[in-house]
PDB file of C-alpha atoms and ligand atoms in Angstrom:
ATOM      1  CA  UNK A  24       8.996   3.909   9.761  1.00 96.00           C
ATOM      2  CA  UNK A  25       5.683   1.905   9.009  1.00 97.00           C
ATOM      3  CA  UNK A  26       2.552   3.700   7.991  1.00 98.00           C
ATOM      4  CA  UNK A  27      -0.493   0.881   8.768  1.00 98.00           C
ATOM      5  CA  UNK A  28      -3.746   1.832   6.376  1.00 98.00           C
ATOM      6  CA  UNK A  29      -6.783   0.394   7.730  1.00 98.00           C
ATOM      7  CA  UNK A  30     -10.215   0.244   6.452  1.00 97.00           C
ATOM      8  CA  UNK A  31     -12.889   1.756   9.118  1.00 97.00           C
ATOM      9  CA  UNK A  32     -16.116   0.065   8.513  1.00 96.00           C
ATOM     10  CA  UNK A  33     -17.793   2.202  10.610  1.00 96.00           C
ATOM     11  CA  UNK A  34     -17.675   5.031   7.720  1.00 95.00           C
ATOM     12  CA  UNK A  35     -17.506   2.402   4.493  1.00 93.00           C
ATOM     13  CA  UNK A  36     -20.209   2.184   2.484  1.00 91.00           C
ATOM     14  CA  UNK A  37     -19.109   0.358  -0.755  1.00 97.00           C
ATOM     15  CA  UNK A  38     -16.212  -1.783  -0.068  1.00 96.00           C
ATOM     16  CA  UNK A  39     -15.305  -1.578  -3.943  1.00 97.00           C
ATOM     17  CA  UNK A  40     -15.093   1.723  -3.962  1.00 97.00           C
ATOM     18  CA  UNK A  41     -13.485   1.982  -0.256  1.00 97.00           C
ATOM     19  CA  UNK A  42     -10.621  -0.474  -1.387  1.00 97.00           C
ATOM     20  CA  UNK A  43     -10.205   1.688  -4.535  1.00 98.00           C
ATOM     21  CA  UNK A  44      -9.278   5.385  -2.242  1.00 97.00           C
ATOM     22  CA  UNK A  45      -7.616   3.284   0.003  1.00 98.00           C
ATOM     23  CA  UNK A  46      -5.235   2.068  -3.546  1.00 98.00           C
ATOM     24  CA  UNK A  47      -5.196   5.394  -4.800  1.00 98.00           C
ATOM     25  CA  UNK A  48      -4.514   7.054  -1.107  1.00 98.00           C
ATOM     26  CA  UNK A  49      -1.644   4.778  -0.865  1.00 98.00           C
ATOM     27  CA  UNK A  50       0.040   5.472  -4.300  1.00 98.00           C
ATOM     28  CA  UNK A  51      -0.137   9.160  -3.336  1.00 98.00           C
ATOM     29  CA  UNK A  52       1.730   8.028   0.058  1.00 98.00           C
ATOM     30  CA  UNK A  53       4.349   6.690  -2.286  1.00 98.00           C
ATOM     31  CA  UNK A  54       4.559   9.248  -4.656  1.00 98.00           C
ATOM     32  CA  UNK A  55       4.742  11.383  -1.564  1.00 98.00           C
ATOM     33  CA  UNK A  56       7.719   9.759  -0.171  1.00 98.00           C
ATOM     34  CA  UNK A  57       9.668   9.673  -3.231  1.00 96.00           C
ATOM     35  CA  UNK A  58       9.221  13.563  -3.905  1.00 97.00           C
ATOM     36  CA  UNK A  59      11.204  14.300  -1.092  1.00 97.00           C
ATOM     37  CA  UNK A  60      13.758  11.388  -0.926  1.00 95.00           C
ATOM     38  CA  UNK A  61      12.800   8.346   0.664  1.00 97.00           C
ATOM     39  CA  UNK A  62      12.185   5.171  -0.090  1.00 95.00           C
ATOM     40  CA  UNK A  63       9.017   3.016   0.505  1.00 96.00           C
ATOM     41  CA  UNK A  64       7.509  -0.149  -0.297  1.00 96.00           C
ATOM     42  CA  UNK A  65       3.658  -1.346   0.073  1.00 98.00           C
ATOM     43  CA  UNK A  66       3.672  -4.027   2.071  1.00 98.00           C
ATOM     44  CA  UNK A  67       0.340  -6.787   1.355  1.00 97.00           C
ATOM     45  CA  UNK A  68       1.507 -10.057   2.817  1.00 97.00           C
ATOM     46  CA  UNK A  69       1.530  -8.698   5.806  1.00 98.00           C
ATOM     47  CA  UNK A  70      -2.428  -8.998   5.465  1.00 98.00           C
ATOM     48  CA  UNK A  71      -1.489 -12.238   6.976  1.00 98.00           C
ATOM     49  CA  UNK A  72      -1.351 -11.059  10.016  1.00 98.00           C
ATOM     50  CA  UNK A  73      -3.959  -8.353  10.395  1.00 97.00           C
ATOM     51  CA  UNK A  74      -5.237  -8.721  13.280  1.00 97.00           C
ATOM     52  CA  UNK A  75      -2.165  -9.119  15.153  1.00 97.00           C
ATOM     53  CA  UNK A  76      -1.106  -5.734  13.330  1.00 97.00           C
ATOM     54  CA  UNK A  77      -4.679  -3.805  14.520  1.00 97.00           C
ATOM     55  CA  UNK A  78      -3.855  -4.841  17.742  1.00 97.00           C
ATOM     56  CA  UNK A  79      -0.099  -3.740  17.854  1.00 97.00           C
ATOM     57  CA  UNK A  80      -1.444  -0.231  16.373  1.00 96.00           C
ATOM     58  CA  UNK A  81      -4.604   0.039  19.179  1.00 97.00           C
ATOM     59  CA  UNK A  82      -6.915   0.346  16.727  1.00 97.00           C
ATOM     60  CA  UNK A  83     -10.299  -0.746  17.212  1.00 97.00           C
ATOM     61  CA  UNK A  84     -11.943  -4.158  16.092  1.00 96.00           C
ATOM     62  CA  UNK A  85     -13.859  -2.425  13.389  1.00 97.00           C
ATOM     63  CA  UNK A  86     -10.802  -1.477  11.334  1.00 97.00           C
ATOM     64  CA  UNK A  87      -9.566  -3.740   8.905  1.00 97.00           C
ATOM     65  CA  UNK A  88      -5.806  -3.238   7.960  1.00 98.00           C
ATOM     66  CA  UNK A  89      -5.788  -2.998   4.321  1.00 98.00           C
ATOM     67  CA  UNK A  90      -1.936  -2.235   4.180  1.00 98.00           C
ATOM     68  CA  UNK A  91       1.082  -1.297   5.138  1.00 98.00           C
ATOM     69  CA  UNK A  92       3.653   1.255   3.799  1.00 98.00           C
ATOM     70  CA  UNK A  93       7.236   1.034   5.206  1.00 98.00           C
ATOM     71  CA  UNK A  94       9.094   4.000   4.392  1.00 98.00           C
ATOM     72  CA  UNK A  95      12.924   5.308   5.135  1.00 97.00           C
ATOM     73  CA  UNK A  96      16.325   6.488   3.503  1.00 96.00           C
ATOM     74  CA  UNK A  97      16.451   3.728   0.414  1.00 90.00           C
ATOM     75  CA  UNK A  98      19.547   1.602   0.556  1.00 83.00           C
ATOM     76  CA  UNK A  99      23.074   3.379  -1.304  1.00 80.00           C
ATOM     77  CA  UNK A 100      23.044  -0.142  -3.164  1.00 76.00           C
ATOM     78  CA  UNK A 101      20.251  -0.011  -5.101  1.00 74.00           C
ATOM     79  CA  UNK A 102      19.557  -3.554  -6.885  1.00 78.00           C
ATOM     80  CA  UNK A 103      17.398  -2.923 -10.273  1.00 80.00           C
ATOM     81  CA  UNK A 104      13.651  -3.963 -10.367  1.00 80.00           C
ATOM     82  CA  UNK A 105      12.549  -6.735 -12.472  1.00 87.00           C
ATOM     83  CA  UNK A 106       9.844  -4.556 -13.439  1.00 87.00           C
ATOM     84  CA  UNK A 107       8.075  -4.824 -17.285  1.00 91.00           C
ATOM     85  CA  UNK A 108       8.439  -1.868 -19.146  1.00 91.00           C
ATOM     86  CA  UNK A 109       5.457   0.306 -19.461  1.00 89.00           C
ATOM     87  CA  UNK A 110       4.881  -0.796 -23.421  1.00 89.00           C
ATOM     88  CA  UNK A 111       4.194  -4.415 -22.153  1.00 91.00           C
ATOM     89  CA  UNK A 112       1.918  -4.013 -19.389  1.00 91.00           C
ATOM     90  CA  UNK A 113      -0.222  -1.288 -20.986  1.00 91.00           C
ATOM     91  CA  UNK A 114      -2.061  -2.208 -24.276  1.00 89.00           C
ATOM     92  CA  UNK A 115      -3.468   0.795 -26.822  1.00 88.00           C
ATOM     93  CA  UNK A 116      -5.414   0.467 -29.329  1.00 88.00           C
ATOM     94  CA  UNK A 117      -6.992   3.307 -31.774  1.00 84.00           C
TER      95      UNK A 117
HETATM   96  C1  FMN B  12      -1.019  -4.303  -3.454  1.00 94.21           C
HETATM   97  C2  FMN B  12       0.491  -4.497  -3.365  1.00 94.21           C
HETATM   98  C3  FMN B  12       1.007  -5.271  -2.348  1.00 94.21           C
HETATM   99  C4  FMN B  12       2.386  -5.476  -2.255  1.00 94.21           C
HETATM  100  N1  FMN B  12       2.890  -6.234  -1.228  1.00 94.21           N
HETATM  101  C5  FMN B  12       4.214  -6.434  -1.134  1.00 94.21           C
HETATM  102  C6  FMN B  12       4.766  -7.182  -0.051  1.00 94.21           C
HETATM  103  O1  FMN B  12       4.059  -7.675   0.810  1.00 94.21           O
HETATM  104  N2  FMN B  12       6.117  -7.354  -0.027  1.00 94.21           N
HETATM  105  C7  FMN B  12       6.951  -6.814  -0.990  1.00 94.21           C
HETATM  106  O2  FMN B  12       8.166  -7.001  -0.913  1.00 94.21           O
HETATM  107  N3  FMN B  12       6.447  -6.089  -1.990  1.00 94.21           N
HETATM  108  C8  FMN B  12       5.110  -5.880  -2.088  1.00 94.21           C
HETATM  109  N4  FMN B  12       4.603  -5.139  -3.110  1.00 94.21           N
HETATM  110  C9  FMN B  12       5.525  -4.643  -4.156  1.00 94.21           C
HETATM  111  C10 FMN B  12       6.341  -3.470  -3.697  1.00 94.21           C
HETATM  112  O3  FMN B  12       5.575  -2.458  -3.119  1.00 94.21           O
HETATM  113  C11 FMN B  12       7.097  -2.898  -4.906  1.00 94.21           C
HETATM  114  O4  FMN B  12       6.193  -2.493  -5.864  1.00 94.21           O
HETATM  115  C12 FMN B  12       8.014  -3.958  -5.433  1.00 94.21           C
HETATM  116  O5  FMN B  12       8.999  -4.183  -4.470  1.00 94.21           O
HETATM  117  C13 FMN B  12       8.619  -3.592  -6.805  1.00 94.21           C
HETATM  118  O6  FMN B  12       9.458  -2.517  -6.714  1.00 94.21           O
HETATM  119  P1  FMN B  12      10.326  -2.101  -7.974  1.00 94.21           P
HETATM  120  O7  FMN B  12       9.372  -2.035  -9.127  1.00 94.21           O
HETATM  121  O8  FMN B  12      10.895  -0.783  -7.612  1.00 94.21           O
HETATM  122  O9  FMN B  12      11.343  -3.181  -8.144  1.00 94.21           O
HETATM  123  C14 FMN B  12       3.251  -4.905  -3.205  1.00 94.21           C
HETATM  124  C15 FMN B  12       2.721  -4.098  -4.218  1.00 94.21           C
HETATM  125  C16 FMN B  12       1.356  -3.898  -4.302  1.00 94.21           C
HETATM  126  C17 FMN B  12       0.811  -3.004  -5.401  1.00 94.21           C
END
């Protein structure tokens, strides 16, 4: 299942600020997902080919697709993440 996020700039009116919900709208999407089960990933290359997406959803020339989160039952197989641990991508100092 794909979830496309676009940007209406009809309504924007700081694209800093529109871009920043639109992050923080999507990480809820994920946390979401995960709560009950499923798997997702947020999908940016395929920013690539925006337009092509906007018109595969019917949505109108004055949204901007800003993402898109595919989302199902996660593979039995799960291969580990190369992701940092938390210590190294988050710097405190007192
Ligand atoms: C803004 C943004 C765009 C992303 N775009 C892609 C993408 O186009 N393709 C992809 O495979 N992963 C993309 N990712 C990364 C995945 O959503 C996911 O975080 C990544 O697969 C790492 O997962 P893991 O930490 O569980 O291994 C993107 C992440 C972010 C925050």
């Amino acid at each position: 299942m794909l979830i496309a996020v676009f940007l209406d700039h009809s309504l924007s009116y700081d694209r800093t600020k529109d871009a920043q919900a639109i992050g923080a709208c999507i990480q809820n999407m994920l946390l979401l997902i995960h709560a009950v089960g499923l798997g997702a990933v947020w999908l940016g290359e395929i920013l690539k080919n925006k337009d092509r997406v906007r018109e595969l959803a019917g949505a109108a020339d004055d949204h901007e697709l800003m993402a898109v989160v595919a989302f199902g039952f996660p593979a039995e197989n799960l291969v580990k993440g190369k992701r940092k641990a938390l210590e190294q991508a988050i710097i405190c100092r007192k």
